[in-house]
Amino acid sequence: MNITVIGTGFVGVVSAAVYASFGHQVIGLDIDPAKIKSLQNGQVPFFEPNLKSLLVEQQATGNLTFTHLYPKAIQEAEIIIIAVGTPSAPDGQADLKFVKAAAESLAPHLQPDAIVAIKSTVPPGTLDIIAEIIAANTDVNFFTASLPEFLREGSAVHDTLHPDRVVIGATEDKVFARLEELHKPFNAPIVKTSPSSAQMSKYTANAYLATRITFINQIADLCEKNGADVQEVINAIGYDQRIGQHYWYPGFGYGGSCFPKDVSELAAYSRAVGEENNLFNKIHELNSKRATEMMTAFGEDVGGWAGKRVAVLGLSFKPNTDDMREAPSLTIIPYLSDQGAEIIGFDPKAKWPLQTKNFTQVEDLDEAIEDADVIMAVIEWPEVISYDYSEAKSDKKQFFIDSRNQFSPSTVKEWGFTYLGVGRKKEH
Ligand code: NAD
């Protein structure tokens, strides 16, 4: 099939390369000429494990090409997949300006009976808006569908090749049949729904996972008040098959390009349809305050941040990505700077994007922790959690903040540090 993917960000490049790997002719289209140039040269403009090799391999087969020209990308496409960004507007609702612009640009070049499928995360009702925009700019017959994406950055290639399920939201049998055919090689359950159900399923999945993180953070706070250990609690509850051991991450709260925006969009959507008093408002509010509240509490534990040399390990929002969108470090580092700490940052891939007083980023973890008063393991990069920190111990009192509960408190104590975790008994 001839497929065009519009928007070559995290989702678009991975999807384009994976569809190409199943033998389709795929064109990746973006309005950013610099991004297209780098992709044409086999360079991925961000870090995502295993993506570059897949990209280069598929370019070599001739199945995958990139362009910034709409006519060239659309005129022969049977399926057009929109994967442009959908940031939150100031009122929290999804800002659909990129999706609408893509619809307007593609419409005049459509071939008859092409399918335009939206992979971007958008609220229910968006497909009708997009269909109206396209219809106003073309005379040919076309179809629309919703194709929400569930990949995780850091394992995006794996997730796209081996999805838990593929959700197709459409109304016509012909559209289901074409999109089912496209996704058959994924060997995953295909869930056929209405467009609104498909869009709600994406928001529901992310809002549920974000709620789980917020929920366990609340439990962690209670554990700290009564001497319980949240990791022991998670282990105990996880045996309940309705609950499970997986996906419990007490810490600085959720971040990244999806959860914060999707929860705030769901909250805004709920308000817009008359559900003022909804759960998602509260989840968003609790998570927004989380990192600052934790830094205030840790500040008390370490005897104040002023004058402290603090090693912040992990700048990206999660391991195996250089994506800084809504990363906890974006709250932690400016907070420490305001409090008068000296901050040394380390990350295997991400680069600190701001000018921040008293902040230096270094290439080596050894250098970051040298002479630190406080070591903060913020993101569980393998480099951070597998490191032996005993060498970093000096004669002064040093603290080790394990913000994702990745370390054994007794090992950290043996290394000579005062251990501070989340939802665990604190040492002083
Ligand atoms: P991104 O910001 O990394 O990339 C979006 C790309 O779209 C950019 O390269 C931009 O230049 C391009 N673009 C914008 N307007 C355009 C237009 N009119 N024509 C052509 N290209 C245009 O975004 P992303 O992280 O890949 O996310 C894309 C969508 O997928 C969002 O709706 C997001 O919520 C959703 N999503 C993201 C993830 C994730 O992990 N990143 C996972 C699932 C779903």
GROMACS .gro file of C-alpha atoms and ligand atoms in nm:
model
  472
    1MET     CA    1   0.000   0.000   0.000
    2ASN     CA    2   0.103   0.362  -0.046
    3ILE     CA    3   0.103   0.525   0.294
    4THR     CA    4   0.189   0.876   0.403
    5VAL     CA    5   0.255   0.968   0.763
    6ILE     CA    6   0.215   1.339   0.838
    7GLY     CA    7   0.433   1.463   1.123
    8THR     CA    8   0.773   1.302   1.170
    9GLY     CA    9   0.807   1.339   1.547
   10PHE     CA   10   0.844   1.048   1.791
   11VAL     CA   11   0.524   0.879   1.674
   12GLY     CA   12   0.545   0.963   1.304
   13VAL     CA   13   0.901   0.843   1.236
   14VAL     CA   14   0.856   0.520   1.427
   15SER     CA   15   0.521   0.443   1.260
   16ALA     CA   16   0.655   0.527   0.912
   17ALA     CA   17   0.961   0.303   0.957
   18VAL     CA   18   0.756   0.015   1.097
   19TYR     CA   19   0.491   0.028   0.819
   20ALA     CA   20   0.779   0.035   0.566
   21SER     CA   21   0.928  -0.274   0.733
   22PHE     CA   22   0.607  -0.461   0.642
   23GLY     CA   23   0.671  -0.391   0.274
   24HIS     CA   24   0.457  -0.080   0.222
   25GLN     CA   25   0.569   0.227   0.030
   26VAL     CA   26   0.580   0.492   0.300
   27ILE     CA   27   0.642   0.866   0.279
   28GLY     CA   28   0.709   1.065   0.596
   29LEU     CA   29   0.596   1.428   0.562
   30ASP     CA   30   0.678   1.720   0.791
   31ILE     CA   31   0.663   2.098   0.764
   32ASP     CA   32   1.002   2.124   0.934
   33PRO     CA   33   1.254   2.115   0.646
   34ALA     CA   34   1.552   2.072   0.883
   35LYS     CA   35   1.392   1.760   1.034
   36ILE     CA   36   1.320   1.621   0.687
   37LYS     CA   37   1.675   1.688   0.572
   38SER     CA   38   1.819   1.505   0.869
   39LEU     CA   39   1.581   1.208   0.818
   40GLN     CA   40   1.668   1.197   0.447
   41ASN     CA   41   2.032   1.163   0.559
   42GLY     CA   42   1.945   0.872   0.786
   43GLN     CA   43   1.969   1.080   1.104
   44VAL     CA   44   1.693   1.064   1.367
   45PRO     CA   45   1.668   1.411   1.525
   46PHE     CA   46   1.603   1.262   1.873
   47PHE     CA   47   1.715   0.955   2.068
   48GLU     CA   48   1.499   0.645   2.050
   49PRO     CA   49   1.656   0.298   2.091
   50ASN     CA   50   1.677   0.089   1.770
   51LEU     CA   51   1.512   0.356   1.555
   52LYS     CA   52   1.813   0.473   1.356
   53SER     CA   53   1.903   0.121   1.235
   54LEU     CA   54   1.540   0.053   1.133
   55LEU     CA   55   1.521   0.387   0.953
   56VAL     CA   56   1.843   0.337   0.758
   57GLU     CA   57   1.748  -0.022   0.674
   58GLN     CA   58   1.407   0.081   0.536
   59GLN     CA   59   1.551   0.376   0.343
   60ALA     CA   60   1.796   0.134   0.181
   61THR     CA   61   1.510  -0.091   0.065
   62GLY     CA   62   1.349   0.212  -0.103
   63ASN     CA   63   1.029   0.160   0.098
   64LEU     CA   64   1.074   0.471   0.312
   65THR     CA   65   1.128   0.829   0.197
   66PHE     CA   66   1.076   1.173   0.348
   67THR     CA   67   0.958   1.505   0.210
   68HIS     CA   68   0.826   1.842   0.321
   69LEU     CA   69   0.610   1.877   0.007
   70TYR     CA   70   0.240   1.803   0.052
   71PRO     CA   71   0.150   1.743  -0.317
   72LYS     CA   72   0.431   1.489  -0.358
   73ALA     CA   73   0.341   1.307  -0.036
   74ILE     CA   74  -0.037   1.295  -0.075
   75GLN     CA   75  -0.123   1.249  -0.443
   76GLU     CA   76  -0.062   0.872  -0.452
   77ALA     CA   77  -0.136   0.789  -0.089
   78GLU     CA   78  -0.411   0.534  -0.021
   79ILE     CA   79  -0.385   0.581   0.355
   80ILE     CA   80  -0.277   0.907   0.516
   81ILE     CA   81  -0.194   0.896   0.883
   82ILE     CA   82  -0.189   1.224   1.074
   83ALA     CA   83   0.064   1.210   1.360
   84VAL     CA   84   0.128   1.579   1.426
   85GLY     CA   85   0.156   1.724   1.776
   86THR     CA   86  -0.151   1.810   1.983
   87PRO     CA   87  -0.025   2.031   2.268
   88SER     CA   88  -0.258   2.160   2.538
   89ALA     CA   89  -0.403   2.507   2.490
   90PRO     CA   90  -0.380   2.750   2.788
   91ASP     CA   91  -0.728   2.642   2.908
   92GLY     CA   92  -0.611   2.277   2.914
   93GLN     CA   93  -0.808   2.167   2.604
   94ALA     CA   94  -0.627   1.997   2.316
   95ASP     CA   95  -0.496   2.254   2.070
   96LEU     CA   96  -0.592   2.111   1.733
   97LYS     CA   97  -0.422   2.375   1.521
   98PHE     CA   98  -0.158   2.136   1.378
   99VAL     CA   99  -0.416   1.864   1.300
  100LYS     CA  100  -0.645   2.117   1.133
  101ALA     CA  101  -0.356   2.266   0.932
  102ALA     CA  102  -0.251   1.918   0.816
  103ALA     CA  103  -0.611   1.842   0.708
  104GLU     CA  104  -0.631   2.167   0.514
  105SER     CA  105  -0.295   2.112   0.343
  106LEU     CA  106  -0.357   1.750   0.244
  107ALA     CA  107  -0.713   1.792   0.112
  108PRO     CA  108  -0.644   1.947  -0.233
  109HIS     CA  109  -0.405   1.663  -0.323
  110LEU     CA  110  -0.618   1.364  -0.219
  111GLN     CA  111  -0.680   1.082  -0.462
  112PRO     CA  112  -1.038   0.944  -0.465
  113ASP     CA  113  -1.131   0.709  -0.177
  114ALA     CA  114  -0.816   0.775   0.025
  115ILE     CA  115  -0.844   0.714   0.401
  116VAL     CA  116  -0.729   0.987   0.638
  117ALA     CA  117  -0.662   0.833   0.979
  118ILE     CA  118  -0.580   1.036   1.290
  119LYS     CA  119  -0.308   0.886   1.507
  120SER     CA  120  -0.253   1.205   1.707
  121THR     CA  121  -0.426   1.206   2.045
  122VAL     CA  122  -0.743   1.411   1.998
  123PRO     CA  123  -1.073   1.445   2.184
  124PRO     CA  124  -1.394   1.278   2.067
  125GLY     CA  125  -1.560   1.479   1.793
  126THR     CA  126  -1.234   1.575   1.621
  127LEU     CA  127  -1.289   1.341   1.328
  128ASP     CA  128  -1.603   1.535   1.230
  129ILE     CA  129  -1.412   1.865   1.244
  130ILE     CA  130  -1.133   1.721   1.027
  131ALA     CA  131  -1.380   1.569   0.778
  132GLU     CA  132  -1.545   1.911   0.740
  133ILE     CA  133  -1.210   2.081   0.675
  134ILE     CA  134  -1.111   1.821   0.416
  135ALA     CA  135  -1.451   1.830   0.244
  136ALA     CA  136  -1.426   2.208   0.212
  137ASN     CA  137  -1.094   2.171   0.028
  138THR     CA  138  -1.147   1.876  -0.209
  139ASP     CA  139  -1.403   1.744  -0.456
  140VAL     CA  140  -1.302   1.378  -0.427
  141ASN     CA  141  -1.461   1.117  -0.204
  142PHE     CA  142  -1.253   1.030   0.103
  143PHE     CA  143  -1.287   0.839   0.433
  144THR     CA  144  -1.176   0.918   0.786
  145ALA     CA  145  -1.073   0.699   1.077
  146SER     CA  146  -0.925   0.716   1.421
  147LEU     CA  147  -0.609   0.516   1.488
  148PRO     CA  148  -0.488   0.606   1.837
  149GLU     CA  149  -0.126   0.537   1.924
  150PHE     CA  150  -0.022   0.368   2.250
  151LEU     CA  151   0.359   0.345   2.210
  152ARG     CA  152   0.594   0.447   2.491
  153GLU     CA  153   0.899   0.657   2.421
  154GLY     CA  154   1.211   0.461   2.512
  155SER     CA  155   1.063   0.139   2.372
  156ALA     CA  156   0.870   0.290   2.079
  157VAL     CA  157   1.006   0.059   1.809
  158HIS     CA  158   0.932  -0.251   2.013
  159ASP     CA  159   0.588  -0.122   2.114
  160THR     CA  160   0.497  -0.039   1.755
  161LEU     CA  161   0.613  -0.375   1.623
  162HIS     CA  162   0.443  -0.563   1.908
  163PRO     CA  163   0.141  -0.361   2.019
  164ASP     CA  164  -0.086  -0.499   2.293
  165ARG     CA  165  -0.373  -0.415   2.057
  166VAL     CA  166  -0.454  -0.200   1.757
  167VAL     CA  167  -0.762   0.020   1.797
  168ILE     CA  168  -0.941   0.125   1.479
  169GLY     CA  169  -1.224   0.376   1.508
  170ALA     CA  170  -1.435   0.407   1.194
  171THR     CA  171  -1.789   0.381   1.062
  172GLU     CA  172  -1.757   0.212   0.719
  173ASP     CA  173  -1.677  -0.158   0.667
  174LYS     CA  174  -1.447  -0.067   0.378
  175VAL     CA  175  -1.233   0.147   0.610
  176PHE     CA  176  -1.215  -0.121   0.879
  177ALA     CA  177  -1.114  -0.376   0.616
  178ARG     CA  178  -0.831  -0.158   0.475
  179LEU     CA  179  -0.692  -0.067   0.815
  180GLU     CA  180  -0.723  -0.424   0.939
  181GLU     CA  181  -0.525  -0.540   0.639
  182LEU     CA  182  -0.257  -0.281   0.712
  183HIS     CA  183  -0.226  -0.398   1.073
  184LYS     CA  184  -0.256  -0.773   1.022
  185PRO     CA  185   0.125  -0.829   1.026
  186PHE     CA  186   0.139  -0.688   1.380
  187ASN     CA  187  -0.025  -1.007   1.503
  188ALA     CA  188  -0.209  -0.819   1.774
  189PRO     CA  189  -0.577  -0.811   1.870
  190ILE     CA  190  -0.759  -0.558   1.652
  191VAL     CA  191  -1.030  -0.368   1.836
  192LYS     CA  192  -1.289  -0.210   1.608
  193THR     CA  193  -1.483   0.077   1.759
  194SER     CA  194  -1.663   0.398   1.675
  195PRO     CA  195  -1.427   0.696   1.623
  196SER     CA  196  -1.531   0.848   1.959
  197SER     CA  197  -1.465   0.521   2.146
  198ALA     CA  198  -1.121   0.497   1.986
  199GLN     CA  199  -1.036   0.851   2.095
  200MET     CA  200  -1.177   0.793   2.445
  201SER     CA  201  -0.977   0.469   2.477
  202LYS     CA  202  -0.650   0.661   2.430
  203TYR     CA  203  -0.741   0.925   2.691
  204THR     CA  204  -0.874   0.655   2.924
  205ALA     CA  205  -0.554   0.449   2.906
  206ASN     CA  206  -0.329   0.746   2.983
  207ALA     CA  207  -0.558   0.893   3.248
  208TYR     CA  208  -0.577   0.555   3.421
  209LEU     CA  209  -0.198   0.511   3.427
  210ALA     CA  210  -0.153   0.868   3.550
  211THR     CA  211  -0.414   0.806   3.819
  212ARG     CA  212  -0.224   0.496   3.932
  213ILE     CA  213   0.093   0.703   3.973
  214THR     CA  214  -0.091   0.976   4.163
  215PHE     CA  215  -0.270   0.719   4.376
  216ILE     CA  216   0.049   0.546   4.487
  217ASN     CA  217   0.212   0.884   4.555
  218GLN     CA  218  -0.071   0.960   4.797
  219ILE     CA  219  -0.022   0.621   4.962
  220ALA     CA  220   0.355   0.685   4.979
  221ASP     CA  221   0.291   1.013   5.164
  222LEU     CA  222   0.076   0.829   5.418
  223CYS     CA  223   0.341   0.558   5.460
  224GLU     CA  224   0.597   0.825   5.550
  225LYS     CA  225   0.366   0.944   5.828
  226ASN     CA  226   0.325   0.602   5.989
  227GLY     CA  227   0.651   0.415   5.932
  228ALA     CA  228   0.518   0.183   5.661
  229ASP     CA  229   0.725   0.115   5.348
  230VAL     CA  230   0.534   0.177   5.025
  231GLN     CA  231   0.736  -0.088   4.840
  232GLU     CA  232   0.623  -0.347   5.096
  233VAL     CA  233   0.266  -0.223   5.056
  234ILE     CA  234   0.290  -0.252   4.674
  235ASN     CA  235   0.423  -0.606   4.706
  236ALA     CA  236   0.141  -0.698   4.943
  237ILE     CA  237  -0.141  -0.552   4.733
  238GLY     CA  238   0.008  -0.673   4.405
  239TYR     CA  239  -0.083  -1.034   4.479
  240ASP     CA  240  -0.444  -0.932   4.436
  241GLN     CA  241  -0.508  -1.024   4.073
  242ARG     CA  242  -0.738  -0.725   4.034
  243ILE     CA  243  -0.445  -0.496   4.122
  244GLY     CA  244  -0.118  -0.656   4.008
  245GLN     CA  245   0.250  -0.584   4.089
  246HIS     CA  246   0.317  -0.384   3.775
  247TYR     CA  247   0.309  -0.013   3.704
  248TRP     CA  248   0.349   0.123   4.055
  249TYR     CA  249   0.594   0.413   4.047
  250PRO     CA  250   0.592   0.634   4.356
  251GLY     CA  251   0.816   0.935   4.301
  252PHE     CA  252   0.814   1.285   4.157
  253GLY     CA  253   0.493   1.220   3.965
  254TYR     CA  254   0.424   1.158   3.600
  255GLY     CA  255   0.583   1.364   3.322
  256GLY     CA  256   0.658   1.335   2.952
  257SER     CA  257   0.486   1.443   2.636
  258CYS     CA  258   0.162   1.253   2.696
  259PHE     CA  259   0.032   1.197   3.051
  260PRO     CA  260   0.034   1.559   3.174
  261LYS     CA  261  -0.127   1.692   2.859
  262ASP     CA  262  -0.373   1.406   2.816
  263VAL     CA  263  -0.494   1.429   3.178
  264SER     CA  264  -0.534   1.805   3.159
  265GLU     CA  265  -0.711   1.767   2.822
  266LEU     CA  266  -0.948   1.508   2.966
  267ALA     CA  267  -1.014   1.739   3.262
  268ALA     CA  268  -1.081   2.031   3.026
  269TYR     CA  269  -1.298   1.814   2.803
  270SER     CA  270  -1.497   1.699   3.110
  271ARG     CA  271  -1.552   2.061   3.215
  272ALA     CA  272  -1.652   2.159   2.862
  273VAL     CA  273  -1.925   1.892   2.859
  274GLY     CA  274  -2.057   2.001   3.199
  275GLU     CA  275  -1.861   1.773   3.434
  276GLU     CA  276  -1.702   2.052   3.642
  277ASN     CA  277  -1.622   1.836   3.942
  278ASN     CA  278  -1.421   1.557   3.783
  279LEU     CA  279  -1.141   1.328   3.903
  280PHE     CA  280  -0.898   1.443   3.632
  281ASN     CA  281  -0.890   1.802   3.766
  282LYS     CA  282  -0.765   1.665   4.096
  283ILE     CA  283  -0.512   1.422   3.945
  284HIS     CA  284  -0.368   1.707   3.736
  285GLU     CA  285  -0.356   1.942   4.034
  286LEU     CA  286  -0.190   1.688   4.265
  287ASN     CA  287   0.069   1.592   4.004
  288SER     CA  288   0.150   1.954   3.916
  289LYS     CA  289   0.242   2.027   4.280
  290ARG     CA  290   0.417   1.697   4.345
  291ALA     CA  291   0.780   1.770   4.251
  292THR     CA  292   0.790   2.105   4.434
  293GLU     CA  293   0.632   1.952   4.745
  294MET     CA  294   0.882   1.668   4.744
  295MET     CA  295   1.177   1.905   4.699
  296THR     CA  296   1.053   2.109   4.996
  297ALA     CA  297   1.030   1.796   5.210
  298PHE     CA  298   1.371   1.666   5.099
  299GLY     CA  299   1.512   2.013   5.168
  300GLU     CA  300   1.408   1.975   5.531
  301ASP     CA  301   1.565   1.627   5.545
  302VAL     CA  302   1.902   1.749   5.416
  303GLY     CA  303   1.910   2.059   5.640
  304GLY     CA  304   1.826   2.312   5.364
  305TRP     CA  305   1.946   2.333   5.005
  306ALA     CA  306   2.141   2.661   5.027
  307GLY     CA  307   2.512   2.604   4.964
  308LYS     CA  308   2.468   2.230   4.902
  309ARG     CA  309   2.636   2.065   4.604
  310VAL     CA  310   2.363   1.849   4.449
  311ALA     CA  311   2.414   1.587   4.178
  312VAL     CA  312   2.095   1.548   3.973
  313LEU     CA  313   2.114   1.216   3.789
  314GLY     CA  314   1.868   1.190   3.500
  315LEU     CA  315   1.734   1.497   3.318
  316SER     CA  316   1.496   1.337   3.065
  317PHE     CA  317   1.141   1.248   3.170
  318LYS     CA  318   1.218   0.876   3.174
  319PRO     CA  319   1.504   0.639   3.084
  320ASN     CA  320   1.604   0.563   2.723
  321THR     CA  321   1.483   0.891   2.577
  322ASP     CA  322   1.628   1.240   2.543
  323ASP     CA  323   1.277   1.390   2.558
  324MET     CA  324   1.266   1.665   2.819
  325ARG     CA  325   0.894   1.743   2.787
  326GLU     CA  326   0.749   1.777   3.141
  327ALA     CA  327   1.057   1.608   3.290
  328PRO     CA  328   1.079   1.631   3.672
  329SER     CA  329   1.425   1.790   3.633
  330LEU     CA  330   1.252   2.098   3.484
  331THR     CA  331   1.098   2.160   3.827
  332ILE     CA  332   1.380   2.022   4.044
  333ILE     CA  333   1.675   2.212   3.895
  334PRO     CA  334   1.520   2.562   3.889
  335TYR     CA  335   1.392   2.497   4.244
  336LEU     CA  336   1.742   2.405   4.365
  337SER     CA  337   1.887   2.704   4.183
  338ASP     CA  338   1.639   2.939   4.355
  339GLN     CA  339   1.726   2.784   4.690
  340GLY     CA  340   2.096   2.861   4.640
  341ALA     CA  341   2.227   2.510   4.572
  342GLU     CA  342   2.508   2.430   4.330
  343ILE     CA  343   2.371   2.176   4.081
  344ILE     CA  344   2.562   1.927   3.869
  345GLY     CA  345   2.344   1.747   3.616
  346PHE     CA  346   2.409   1.419   3.436
  347ASP     CA  347   2.210   1.239   3.169
  348PRO     CA  348   2.324   0.974   2.919
  349LYS     CA  349   2.132   1.141   2.633
  350ALA     CA  350   1.930   1.451   2.725
  351LYS     CA  351   2.071   1.804   2.715
  352TRP     CA  352   1.959   2.069   2.964
  353PRO     CA  353   1.762   2.322   2.758
  354LEU     CA  354   1.763   2.628   2.988
  355GLN     CA  355   2.006   2.890   3.116
  356THR     CA  356   2.005   2.818   3.489
  357LYS     CA  357   2.212   2.990   3.757
  358ASN     CA  358   2.457   2.758   3.942
  359PHE     CA  359   2.384   2.466   3.708
  360THR     CA  360   2.641   2.269   3.509
  361GLN     CA  361   2.580   1.959   3.301
  362VAL     CA  362   2.867   1.710   3.285
  363GLU     CA  363   2.931   1.411   3.058
  364ASP     CA  364   3.035   1.160   3.326
  365LEU     CA  365   2.841   1.035   3.621
  366ASP     CA  366   3.171   1.016   3.821
  367GLU     CA  367   3.222   1.386   3.771
  368ALA     CA  368   2.860   1.469   3.863
  369ILE     CA  369   2.876   1.299   4.203
  370GLU     CA  370   3.226   1.412   4.299
  371ASP     CA  371   3.218   1.587   4.636
  372ALA     CA  372   2.834   1.599   4.628
  373ASP     CA  373   2.648   1.676   4.949
  374VAL     CA  374   2.337   1.522   4.799
  375ILE     CA  375   2.310   1.265   4.520
  376MET     CA  376   1.964   1.258   4.365
  377ALA     CA  377   1.883   0.955   4.148
  378VAL     CA  378   1.593   1.114   3.959
  379ILE     CA  379   1.553   0.893   3.652
  380GLU     CA  380   1.624   0.521   3.652
  381TRP     CA  381   1.863   0.515   3.356
  382PRO     CA  382   2.056   0.182   3.369
  383GLU     CA  383   2.376   0.389   3.405
  384VAL     CA  384   2.233   0.552   3.718
  385ILE     CA  385   2.088   0.250   3.895
  386SER     CA  386   2.371   0.006   3.824
  387TYR     CA  387   2.646   0.240   3.946
  388ASP     CA  388   2.851   0.163   4.258
  389TYR     CA  389   2.836   0.486   4.456
  390SER     CA  390   3.067   0.373   4.738
  391GLU     CA  391   3.362   0.554   4.570
  392ALA     CA  392   3.178   0.884   4.599
  393LYS     CA  393   3.167   0.873   4.980
  394SER     CA  394   3.378   1.135   5.154
  395ASP     CA  395   3.421   1.228   5.521
  396LYS     CA  396   3.133   1.474   5.523
  397LYS     CA  397   2.768   1.378   5.582
  398GLN     CA  398   2.617   1.294   5.244
  399PHE     CA  399   2.259   1.219   5.146
  400PHE     CA  400   2.132   0.987   4.875
  401ILE     CA  401   1.784   1.063   4.741
  402ASP     CA  402   1.634   0.759   4.572
  403SER     CA  403   1.334   0.928   4.412
  404ARG     CA  404   1.214   0.617   4.226
  405ASN     CA  405   1.286   0.363   4.505
  406GLN     CA  406   1.534   0.180   4.285
  407PHE     CA  407   1.799   0.116   4.551
  408SER     CA  408   1.810  -0.098   4.861
  409PRO     CA  409   1.824   0.136   5.162
  410SER     CA  410   2.072  -0.098   5.334
  411THR     CA  411   2.313  -0.093   5.036
  412VAL     CA  412   2.302   0.286   5.023
  413LYS     CA  413   2.370   0.291   5.397
  414GLU     CA  414   2.665   0.052   5.351
  415TRP     CA  415   2.805   0.292   5.090
  416GLY     CA  416   2.802   0.547   5.373
  417PHE     CA  417   2.514   0.773   5.271
  418THR     CA  418   2.202   0.878   5.456
  419TYR     CA  419   1.920   0.719   5.254
  420LEU     CA  420   1.608   0.914   5.158
  421GLY     CA  421   1.349   0.730   4.949
  422VAL     CA  422   0.981   0.788   4.875
  423GLY     CA  423   0.715   0.645   5.104
  424ARG     CA  424   0.984   0.479   5.311
  425LYS     CA  425   1.111   0.540   5.661
  426LYS     CA  426   1.357   0.829   5.645
  427GLU     CA  427   1.698   0.838   5.808
  428HIS     CA  428   1.835   1.164   5.942
  429NAD     P1  429   0.622   1.564   1.809
  429NAD     O1  430   0.601   1.700   1.861
  429NAD     O2  431   0.746   1.489   1.843
  429NAD     O3  432   0.612   1.567   1.649
  429NAD     C1  433   0.511   1.629   1.578
  429NAD     C2  434   0.562   1.663   1.439
  429NAD     O4  435   0.454   1.715   1.361
  429NAD     C3  436   0.673   1.768   1.436
  429NAD     O5  437   0.785   1.716   1.368
  429NAD     C4  438   0.610   1.886   1.360
  429NAD     O6  439   0.703   1.958   1.282
  429NAD     C5  440   0.509   1.814   1.275
  429NAD     N1  441   0.400   1.899   1.224
  429NAD     C6  442   0.329   1.993   1.291
  429NAD     N2  443   0.237   2.048   1.211
  429NAD     C7  444   0.248   1.986   1.091
  429NAD     C8  445   0.178   1.998   0.967
  429NAD     N3  446   0.077   2.084   0.952
  429NAD     N4  447   0.217   1.921   0.865
  429NAD     C9  448   0.320   1.834   0.878
  429NAD     N5  449   0.388   1.816   0.992
  429NAD    C10  450   0.353   1.892   1.098
  429NAD     O7  451   0.493   1.483   1.851
  429NAD     P2  452   0.483   1.329   1.898
  429NAD     O8  453   0.541   1.313   2.033
  429NAD     O9  454   0.528   1.242   1.787
  429NAD    O10  455   0.324   1.316   1.915
  429NAD    C11  456   0.238   1.319   1.803
  429NAD    C12  457   0.097   1.284   1.848
  429NAD    O11  458   0.095   1.151   1.897
  429NAD    C13  459   0.045   1.371   1.964
  429NAD    O12  460  -0.093   1.388   1.947
  429NAD    C14  461   0.073   1.286   2.086
  429NAD    O13  462  -0.014   1.317   2.192
  429NAD    C15  463   0.049   1.147   2.032
  429NAD     N6  464   0.124   1.041   2.102
  429NAD    C16  465   0.254   1.063   2.139
  429NAD    C17  466   0.323   0.960   2.203
  429NAD    C18  467   0.467   0.982   2.249
  429NAD    O14  468   0.516   0.900   2.327
  429NAD     N7  469   0.537   1.085   2.203
  429NAD    C19  470   0.262   0.836   2.228
  429NAD    C20  471   0.131   0.818   2.185
  429NAD    C21  472   0.062   0.921   2.122
   0.00000   0.00000   0.00000
